[in-house]
Structure formats: C-alpha cells, structure tokens
Amino acid sequence: MMRIGSGYDVHRFGAGDHVMLGGLRIAHTHGVVAHSDGDVILHALMDAMLGAAGAGDIGQHFPPGDARFSGADSRDLLREVVRMVAARGFTLENCDLTLVAEVPRIASHRDAICESIAAALAVDRTRVNLKATTAEGLGALGRSEGIAAQAIVLLREVDSA
Ligand code: MG
C-alpha cells in the first residue's frame, strides 16, 4: 500500500546571518523567526510524512511552546518522525520538495541540501528531490519578508513478511 501526504511551512525573516535549509546552514542577510531552527524545508517534509501516515502534524508532536524544542535541530525532529512513520509500518518511497523564496538563492547548495535530507531520512539520495522557485515579486514572499516550502511525500508499506 502507498500513502500520499502534503506539507507546507513558512517563516518570517528576522535578525541573523543564516537560514537553515534541509539541515544545512546557508549564509544570508537575515535569519528566520522561529521557536526551533526554522528549517522550512524540513518542517514541510515532516508534516507531509505525518500526513501520509495519518499521524497528525508537527505542532502536535513538537509543540512550539515546549522548551524541549527551543532551538531544536530539525534533523533530530525529522529522525523522530521517521521512527513514528516506521512504527506505523511505513517507509519513504520519495519526497518532492519546493522552496519558495526570492532570497537566498540555493542553486549552488541544492545537491548538498538533498544529501543532508537523505542522510537524515536514512534513504538513498535518489528518493529526495528539491526544487526552488521565486514568488515573482508578488506578496509577502515576493517582498522577501520570509521563505516558504511545500512538500509532497509518498510512503510505502514495509512488507511484514
Ligand atoms: Mg516551521
């Protein structure tokens, strides 16, 4: 059996000199305002995985008011989500991720980000695809007030045989 899930996340830019994307630190003129490390790609991915597994969302499992997750490395949270999904009998078939941002541009980091995500998921690199687009200057994202990410995930049931 296969199950599909989608995820979306957005974070506002704030003070700082880098953003976390797929577990990598990318130098930027701003950071993001967030309780954890504000990694929009991983947050969208986790929500998509939880959605596909019928296991709620990251706000339920990692409440933003919970001090345990203050400044959390989202790769640790992702590994926990992988365990939750596995406990329900599923593994990741593939994920397709889209970053929506005017800045920073990630073309030169794309392969490294995919490698980082695949490592955190403990899957082959070929199961992770990352796309990037801009908002064409439209709206808050277009004014470079923040960054957003979308994720689509397909989970595959692990054979119990
Ligand atoms: Mg988030």
mmCIF file with all atom_site columns, C-alpha atoms and ligand atoms in Angstrom:
data_model
loop_
_atom_site.group_PDB
_atom_site.id
_atom_site.type_symbol
_atom_site.label_atom_id
_atom_site.label_alt_id
_atom_site.label_comp_id
_atom_site.label_asym_id
_atom_site.label_entity_id
_atom_site.label_seq_id
_atom_site.pdbx_PDB_ins_code
_atom_site.Cartn_x
_atom_site.Cartn_y
_atom_site.Cartn_z
_atom_site.occupancy
_atom_site.B_iso_or_equiv
_atom_site.pdbx_formal_charge
_atom_site.auth_seq_id
_atom_site.auth_comp_id
_atom_site.auth_asym_id
_atom_site.auth_atom_id
_atom_site.pdbx_PDB_model_num
ATOM   1   C  CA . MET A 1 1   ? 0.000  0.000   0.000  1.00 0.00 ? 1   MET A CA 1
ATOM   2   C  CA . MET A 1 2   ? 1.139  3.540   -0.755 1.00 0.00 ? 2   MET A CA 1
ATOM   3   C  CA . ARG A 1 3   ? 0.029  6.701   1.033  1.00 0.00 ? 3   ARG A CA 1
ATOM   4   C  CA . ILE A 1 4   ? 0.480  10.314  -0.004 1.00 0.00 ? 4   ILE A CA 1
ATOM   5   C  CA . GLY A 1 5   ? 0.895  13.396  2.182  1.00 0.00 ? 5   GLY A CA 1
ATOM   6   C  CA . SER A 1 6   ? 1.481  17.112  1.740  1.00 0.00 ? 6   SER A CA 1
ATOM   7   C  CA . GLY A 1 7   ? 3.140  19.707  3.938  1.00 0.00 ? 7   GLY A CA 1
ATOM   8   C  CA . TYR A 1 8   ? 3.635  23.462  3.950  1.00 0.00 ? 8   TYR A CA 1
ATOM   9   C  CA . ASP A 1 9   ? 5.656  25.793  6.139  1.00 0.00 ? 9   ASP A CA 1
ATOM   10  C  CA . VAL A 1 10  ? 6.584  29.462  6.165  1.00 0.00 ? 10  VAL A CA 1
ATOM   11  C  CA . HIS A 1 11  ? 8.892  31.523  8.364  1.00 0.00 ? 11  HIS A CA 1
ATOM   12  C  CA . ARG A 1 12  ? 9.331  35.269  8.557  1.00 0.00 ? 12  ARG A CA 1
ATOM   13  C  CA . PHE A 1 13  ? 12.811 36.753  8.165  1.00 0.00 ? 13  PHE A CA 1
ATOM   14  C  CA . GLY A 1 14  ? 14.311 38.362  11.273 1.00 0.00 ? 14  GLY A CA 1
ATOM   15  C  CA . ALA A 1 15  ? 17.685 39.177  12.729 1.00 0.00 ? 15  ALA A CA 1
ATOM   16  C  CA . GLY A 1 16  ? 20.514 36.819  11.880 1.00 0.00 ? 16  GLY A CA 1
ATOM   17  C  CA . ASP A 1 17  ? 23.112 35.861  9.324  1.00 0.00 ? 17  ASP A CA 1
ATOM   18  C  CA . HIS A 1 18  ? 21.944 32.471  8.074  1.00 0.00 ? 18  HIS A CA 1
ATOM   19  C  CA . VAL A 1 19  ? 18.950 30.261  7.438  1.00 0.00 ? 19  VAL A CA 1
ATOM   20  C  CA . MET A 1 20  ? 18.743 26.504  7.975  1.00 0.00 ? 20  MET A CA 1
ATOM   21  C  CA . LEU A 1 21  ? 17.593 24.653  4.874  1.00 0.00 ? 21  LEU A CA 1
ATOM   22  C  CA . GLY A 1 22  ? 17.412 20.879  4.852  1.00 0.00 ? 22  GLY A CA 1
ATOM   23  C  CA . GLY A 1 23  ? 19.725 20.826  7.848  1.00 0.00 ? 23  GLY A CA 1
ATOM   24  C  CA . LEU A 1 24  ? 22.384 22.980  6.197  1.00 0.00 ? 24  LEU A CA 1
ATOM   25  C  CA . ARG A 1 25  ? 23.396 26.428  7.368  1.00 0.00 ? 25  ARG A CA 1
ATOM   26  C  CA . ILE A 1 26  ? 23.051 28.820  4.410  1.00 0.00 ? 26  ILE A CA 1
ATOM   27  C  CA . ALA A 1 27  ? 24.571 32.274  4.810  1.00 0.00 ? 27  ALA A CA 1
ATOM   28  C  CA . HIS A 1 28  ? 22.018 35.066  4.354  1.00 0.00 ? 28  HIS A CA 1
ATOM   29  C  CA . THR A 1 29  ? 21.451 38.722  5.254  1.00 0.00 ? 29  THR A CA 1
ATOM   30  C  CA . HIS A 1 30  ? 18.703 37.609  7.689  1.00 0.00 ? 30  HIS A CA 1
ATOM   31  C  CA . GLY A 1 31  ? 17.764 34.691  9.889  1.00 0.00 ? 31  GLY A CA 1
ATOM   32  C  CA . VAL A 1 32  ? 14.208 33.460  10.460 1.00 0.00 ? 32  VAL A CA 1
ATOM   33  C  CA . VAL A 1 33  ? 11.894 33.984  13.429 1.00 0.00 ? 33  VAL A CA 1
ATOM   34  C  CA . ALA A 1 34  ? 11.211 30.539  14.875 1.00 0.00 ? 34  ALA A CA 1
ATOM   35  C  CA . HIS A 1 35  ? 10.993 28.531  18.067 1.00 0.00 ? 35  HIS A CA 1
ATOM   36  C  CA . SER A 1 36  ? 13.132 25.753  16.604 1.00 0.00 ? 36  SER A CA 1
ATOM   37  C  CA . ASP A 1 37  ? 15.803 26.305  13.947 1.00 0.00 ? 37  ASP A CA 1
ATOM   38  C  CA . GLY A 1 38  ? 13.097 27.435  11.485 1.00 0.00 ? 38  GLY A CA 1
ATOM   39  C  CA . ASP A 1 39  ? 14.056 24.966  8.762  1.00 0.00 ? 39  ASP A CA 1
ATOM   40  C  CA . VAL A 1 40  ? 11.071 25.406  6.420  1.00 0.00 ? 40  VAL A CA 1
ATOM   41  C  CA . ILE A 1 41  ? 12.055 22.555  4.113  1.00 0.00 ? 41  ILE A CA 1
ATOM   42  C  CA . LEU A 1 42  ? 12.321 20.008  6.911  1.00 0.00 ? 42  LEU A CA 1
ATOM   43  C  CA . HIS A 1 43  ? 9.165  21.295  8.611  1.00 0.00 ? 43  HIS A CA 1
ATOM   44  C  CA . ALA A 1 44  ? 7.147  20.925  5.402  1.00 0.00 ? 44  ALA A CA 1
ATOM   45  C  CA . LEU A 1 45  ? 8.682  17.470  4.867  1.00 0.00 ? 45  LEU A CA 1
ATOM   46  C  CA . MET A 1 46  ? 7.819  16.300  8.385  1.00 0.00 ? 46  MET A CA 1
ATOM   47  C  CA . ASP A 1 47  ? 4.224  17.478  8.047  1.00 0.00 ? 47  ASP A CA 1
ATOM   48  C  CA . ALA A 1 48  ? 3.924  15.649  4.730  1.00 0.00 ? 48  ALA A CA 1
ATOM   49  C  CA . MET A 1 49  ? 5.290  12.431  6.261  1.00 0.00 ? 49  MET A CA 1
ATOM   50  C  CA . LEU A 1 50  ? 2.994  12.674  9.269  1.00 0.00 ? 50  LEU A CA 1
ATOM   51  C  CA . GLY A 1 51  ? 0.081  13.437  6.969  1.00 0.00 ? 51  GLY A CA 1
ATOM   52  C  CA . ALA A 1 52  ? 0.783  10.425  4.790  1.00 0.00 ? 52  ALA A CA 1
ATOM   53  C  CA . ALA A 1 53  ? 0.994  8.210   7.878  1.00 0.00 ? 53  ALA A CA 1
ATOM   54  C  CA . GLY A 1 54  ? -2.242 9.641   9.305  1.00 0.00 ? 54  GLY A CA 1
ATOM   55  C  CA . ALA A 1 55  ? -0.259 10.794  12.329 1.00 0.00 ? 55  ALA A CA 1
ATOM   56  C  CA . GLY A 1 56  ? -1.291 14.435  12.689 1.00 0.00 ? 56  GLY A CA 1
ATOM   57  C  CA . ASP A 1 57  ? 1.188  17.295  12.324 1.00 0.00 ? 57  ASP A CA 1
ATOM   58  C  CA . ILE A 1 58  ? 4.443  18.549  13.821 1.00 0.00 ? 58  ILE A CA 1
ATOM   59  C  CA . GLY A 1 59  ? 2.617  21.086  16.003 1.00 0.00 ? 59  GLY A CA 1
ATOM   60  C  CA . GLN A 1 60  ? 1.027  18.159  17.878 1.00 0.00 ? 60  GLN A CA 1
ATOM   61  C  CA . HIS A 1 61  ? 4.224  16.173  18.276 1.00 0.00 ? 61  HIS A CA 1
ATOM   62  C  CA . PHE A 1 62  ? 6.644  19.058  18.836 1.00 0.00 ? 62  PHE A CA 1
ATOM   63  C  CA . PRO A 1 63  ? 4.558  21.905  20.369 1.00 0.00 ? 63  PRO A CA 1
ATOM   64  C  CA . PRO A 1 64  ? 6.081  25.358  19.676 1.00 0.00 ? 64  PRO A CA 1
ATOM   65  C  CA . GLY A 1 65  ? 5.568  26.339  23.335 1.00 0.00 ? 65  GLY A CA 1
ATOM   66  C  CA . ASP A 1 66  ? 7.548  23.331  24.580 1.00 0.00 ? 66  ASP A CA 1
ATOM   67  C  CA . ALA A 1 67  ? 11.000 24.331  25.880 1.00 0.00 ? 67  ALA A CA 1
ATOM   68  C  CA . ARG A 1 68  ? 12.407 20.944  24.783 1.00 0.00 ? 68  ARG A CA 1
ATOM   69  C  CA . PHE A 1 69  ? 12.140 22.103  21.179 1.00 0.00 ? 69  PHE A CA 1
ATOM   70  C  CA . SER A 1 70  ? 13.576 25.572  21.646 1.00 0.00 ? 70  SER A CA 1
ATOM   71  C  CA . GLY A 1 71  ? 16.330 25.961  19.063 1.00 0.00 ? 71  GLY A CA 1
ATOM   72  C  CA . ALA A 1 72  ? 15.859 22.305  18.112 1.00 0.00 ? 72  ALA A CA 1
ATOM   73  C  CA . ASP A 1 73  ? 17.863 20.862  15.233 1.00 0.00 ? 73  ASP A CA 1
ATOM   74  C  CA . SER A 1 74  ? 15.079 19.928  12.818 1.00 0.00 ? 74  SER A CA 1
ATOM   75  C  CA . ARG A 1 75  ? 17.096 16.923  11.629 1.00 0.00 ? 75  ARG A CA 1
ATOM   76  C  CA . ASP A 1 76  ? 16.616 15.412  15.090 1.00 0.00 ? 76  ASP A CA 1
ATOM   77  C  CA . LEU A 1 77  ? 12.870 16.033  14.817 1.00 0.00 ? 77  LEU A CA 1
ATOM   78  C  CA . LEU A 1 78  ? 12.874 14.508  11.328 1.00 0.00 ? 78  LEU A CA 1
ATOM   79  C  CA . ARG A 1 79  ? 14.600 11.375  12.630 1.00 0.00 ? 79  ARG A CA 1
ATOM   80  C  CA . GLU A 1 80  ? 11.860 11.132  15.262 1.00 0.00 ? 80  GLU A CA 1
ATOM   81  C  CA . VAL A 1 81  ? 9.209  11.449  12.534 1.00 0.00 ? 81  VAL A CA 1
ATOM   82  C  CA . VAL A 1 82  ? 10.944 8.681   10.570 1.00 0.00 ? 82  VAL A CA 1
ATOM   83  C  CA . ARG A 1 83  ? 10.628 6.495   13.692 1.00 0.00 ? 83  ARG A CA 1
ATOM   84  C  CA . MET A 1 84  ? 6.925  7.371   14.097 1.00 0.00 ? 84  MET A CA 1
ATOM   85  C  CA . VAL A 1 85  ? 6.255  6.526   10.460 1.00 0.00 ? 85  VAL A CA 1
ATOM   86  C  CA . ALA A 1 86  ? 8.224  3.282   10.749 1.00 0.00 ? 86  ALA A CA 1
ATOM   87  C  CA . ALA A 1 87  ? 6.244  2.354   13.863 1.00 0.00 ? 87  ALA A CA 1
ATOM   88  C  CA . ARG A 1 88  ? 3.112  2.579   11.714 1.00 0.00 ? 88  ARG A CA 1
ATOM   89  C  CA . GLY A 1 89  ? 4.687  0.244   9.164  1.00 0.00 ? 89  GLY A CA 1
ATOM   90  C  CA . PHE A 1 90  ? 5.787  2.743   6.526  1.00 0.00 ? 90  PHE A CA 1
ATOM   91  C  CA . THR A 1 91  ? 8.977  3.888   4.853  1.00 0.00 ? 91  THR A CA 1
ATOM   92  C  CA . LEU A 1 92  ? 9.575  6.767   2.478  1.00 0.00 ? 92  LEU A CA 1
ATOM   93  C  CA . GLU A 1 93  ? 9.242  5.992   -1.220 1.00 0.00 ? 93  GLU A CA 1
ATOM   94  C  CA . ASN A 1 94  ? 10.116 9.519   -2.345 1.00 0.00 ? 94  ASN A CA 1
ATOM   95  C  CA . CYS A 1 95  ? 9.665  13.162  -1.469 1.00 0.00 ? 95  CYS A CA 1
ATOM   96  C  CA . ASP A 1 96  ? 9.375  16.179  -3.740 1.00 0.00 ? 96  ASP A CA 1
ATOM   97  C  CA . LEU A 1 97  ? 10.189 19.482  -2.066 1.00 0.00 ? 97  LEU A CA 1
ATOM   98  C  CA . THR A 1 98  ? 9.729  23.050  -3.287 1.00 0.00 ? 98  THR A CA 1
ATOM   99  C  CA . LEU A 1 99  ? 11.339 26.099  -1.707 1.00 0.00 ? 99  LEU A CA 1
ATOM   100 C  CA . VAL A 1 100 ? 9.543  29.378  -2.434 1.00 0.00 ? 100 VAL A CA 1
ATOM   101 C  CA . ALA A 1 101 ? 11.907 32.271  -1.829 1.00 0.00 ? 101 ALA A CA 1
ATOM   102 C  CA . GLU A 1 102 ? 13.261 35.358  -3.551 1.00 0.00 ? 102 GLU A CA 1
ATOM   103 C  CA . VAL A 1 103 ? 16.370 35.004  -1.396 1.00 0.00 ? 103 VAL A CA 1
ATOM   104 C  CA . PRO A 1 104 ? 18.581 33.230  -0.627 1.00 0.00 ? 104 PRO A CA 1
ATOM   105 C  CA . ARG A 1 105 ? 19.180 31.513  -3.952 1.00 0.00 ? 105 ARG A CA 1
ATOM   106 C  CA . ILE A 1 106 ? 20.066 27.891  -3.364 1.00 0.00 ? 106 ILE A CA 1
ATOM   107 C  CA . ALA A 1 107 ? 21.187 26.612  -6.775 1.00 0.00 ? 107 ALA A CA 1
ATOM   108 C  CA . SER A 1 108 ? 24.769 26.143  -5.609 1.00 0.00 ? 108 SER A CA 1
ATOM   109 C  CA . HIS A 1 109 ? 23.599 24.378  -2.412 1.00 0.00 ? 109 HIS A CA 1
ATOM   110 C  CA . ARG A 1 110 ? 20.895 22.173  -3.880 1.00 0.00 ? 110 ARG A CA 1
ATOM   111 C  CA . ASP A 1 111 ? 22.871 18.927  -4.088 1.00 0.00 ? 111 ASP A CA 1
ATOM   112 C  CA . ALA A 1 112 ? 24.292 19.343  -0.601 1.00 0.00 ? 112 ALA A CA 1
ATOM   113 C  CA . ILE A 1 113 ? 20.819 20.048  0.816  1.00 0.00 ? 113 ILE A CA 1
ATOM   114 C  CA . CYS A 1 114 ? 19.419 16.911  -0.845 1.00 0.00 ? 114 CYS A CA 1
ATOM   115 C  CA . GLU A 1 115 ? 22.311 14.850  0.534  1.00 0.00 ? 115 GLU A CA 1
ATOM   116 C  CA . SER A 1 116 ? 21.671 16.248  4.004  1.00 0.00 ? 116 SER A CA 1
ATOM   117 C  CA . ILE A 1 117 ? 17.958 15.439  3.859  1.00 0.00 ? 117 ILE A CA 1
ATOM   118 C  CA . ALA A 1 118 ? 18.561 11.937  2.512  1.00 0.00 ? 118 ALA A CA 1
ATOM   119 C  CA . ALA A 1 119 ? 21.067 11.303  5.311  1.00 0.00 ? 119 ALA A CA 1
ATOM   120 C  CA . ALA A 1 120 ? 18.594 12.432  7.977  1.00 0.00 ? 120 ALA A CA 1
ATOM   121 C  CA . LEU A 1 121 ? 15.899 10.240  6.420  1.00 0.00 ? 121 LEU A CA 1
ATOM   122 C  CA . ALA A 1 122 ? 18.386 7.353   6.074  1.00 0.00 ? 122 ALA A CA 1
ATOM   123 C  CA . VAL A 1 123 ? 17.312 6.841   2.448  1.00 0.00 ? 123 VAL A CA 1
ATOM   124 C  CA . ASP A 1 124 ? 19.103 6.902   -0.879 1.00 0.00 ? 124 ASP A CA 1
ATOM   125 C  CA . ARG A 1 125 ? 19.728 10.344  -2.351 1.00 0.00 ? 125 ARG A CA 1
ATOM   126 C  CA . THR A 1 126 ? 17.598 9.451   -5.393 1.00 0.00 ? 126 THR A CA 1
ATOM   127 C  CA . ARG A 1 127 ? 14.464 9.460   -3.207 1.00 0.00 ? 127 ARG A CA 1
ATOM   128 C  CA . VAL A 1 128 ? 14.813 13.189  -2.457 1.00 0.00 ? 128 VAL A CA 1
ATOM   129 C  CA . ASN A 1 129 ? 14.080 15.943  -4.988 1.00 0.00 ? 129 ASN A CA 1
ATOM   130 C  CA . LEU A 1 130 ? 14.375 19.656  -4.226 1.00 0.00 ? 130 LEU A CA 1
ATOM   131 C  CA . LYS A 1 131 ? 13.045 22.395  -6.444 1.00 0.00 ? 131 LYS A CA 1
ATOM   132 C  CA . ALA A 1 132 ? 13.286 26.136  -5.926 1.00 0.00 ? 132 ALA A CA 1
ATOM   133 C  CA . THR A 1 133 ? 11.155 28.933  -7.281 1.00 0.00 ? 133 THR A CA 1
ATOM   134 C  CA . THR A 1 134 ? 10.548 32.593  -6.527 1.00 0.00 ? 134 THR A CA 1
ATOM   135 C  CA . ALA A 1 135 ? 7.244  34.355  -5.878 1.00 0.00 ? 135 ALA A CA 1
ATOM   136 C  CA . GLU A 1 136 ? 7.930  36.685  -8.850 1.00 0.00 ? 136 GLU A CA 1
ATOM   137 C  CA . GLY A 1 137 ? 7.887  39.687  -6.533 1.00 0.00 ? 137 GLY A CA 1
ATOM   138 C  CA . LEU A 1 138 ? 4.258  39.070  -5.520 1.00 0.00 ? 138 LEU A CA 1
ATOM   139 C  CA . GLY A 1 139 ? 3.036  39.298  -1.928 1.00 0.00 ? 139 GLY A CA 1
ATOM   140 C  CA . ALA A 1 140 ? 4.974  38.896  1.310  1.00 0.00 ? 140 ALA A CA 1
ATOM   141 C  CA . LEU A 1 141 ? 7.273  36.199  -0.060 1.00 0.00 ? 141 LEU A CA 1
ATOM   142 C  CA . GLY A 1 142 ? 7.840  38.338  -3.144 1.00 0.00 ? 142 GLY A CA 1
ATOM   143 C  CA . ARG A 1 143 ? 8.878  41.252  -0.912 1.00 0.00 ? 143 ARG A CA 1
ATOM   144 C  CA . SER A 1 144 ? 11.468 38.937  0.685  1.00 0.00 ? 144 SER A CA 1
ATOM   145 C  CA . GLU A 1 145 ? 9.740  39.095  4.075  1.00 0.00 ? 145 GLU A CA 1
ATOM   146 C  CA . GLY A 1 146 ? 10.220 35.368  4.585  1.00 0.00 ? 146 GLY A CA 1
ATOM   147 C  CA . ILE A 1 147 ? 10.580 31.947  2.991  1.00 0.00 ? 147 ILE A CA 1
ATOM   148 C  CA . ALA A 1 148 ? 8.200  29.046  2.469  1.00 0.00 ? 148 ALA A CA 1
ATOM   149 C  CA . ALA A 1 149 ? 8.375  25.415  1.460  1.00 0.00 ? 149 ALA A CA 1
ATOM   150 C  CA . GLN A 1 150 ? 5.981  22.773  0.179  1.00 0.00 ? 150 GLN A CA 1
ATOM   151 C  CA . ALA A 1 151 ? 6.458  19.023  0.391  1.00 0.00 ? 151 ALA A CA 1
ATOM   152 C  CA . ILE A 1 152 ? 4.780  16.032  -1.174 1.00 0.00 ? 152 ILE A CA 1
ATOM   153 C  CA . VAL A 1 153 ? 5.626  12.610  0.186  1.00 0.00 ? 153 VAL A CA 1
ATOM   154 C  CA . LEU A 1 154 ? 4.809  9.078   -0.848 1.00 0.00 ? 154 LEU A CA 1
ATOM   155 C  CA . LEU A 1 155 ? 5.101  6.409   1.832  1.00 0.00 ? 155 LEU A CA 1
ATOM   156 C  CA . ARG A 1 156 ? 5.339  2.709   1.068  1.00 0.00 ? 156 ARG A CA 1
ATOM   157 C  CA . GLU A 1 157 ? 4.148  -0.010  3.405  1.00 0.00 ? 157 GLU A CA 1
ATOM   158 C  CA . VAL A 1 158 ? 7.027  -2.137  4.600  1.00 0.00 ? 158 VAL A CA 1
ATOM   159 C  CA . ASP A 1 159 ? 6.483  -5.818  3.829  1.00 0.00 ? 159 ASP A CA 1
ATOM   160 C  CA . SER A 1 160 ? 5.779  -7.631  7.058  1.00 0.00 ? 160 SER A CA 1
ATOM   161 C  CA . ALA A 1 161 ? 6.762  -10.977 5.528  1.00 0.00 ? 161 ALA A CA 1
HETATM 162 MG MG . MG  B 2 .   ? 8.185  25.856  10.799 1.00 0.00 ? 1   MG  B MG 1
#
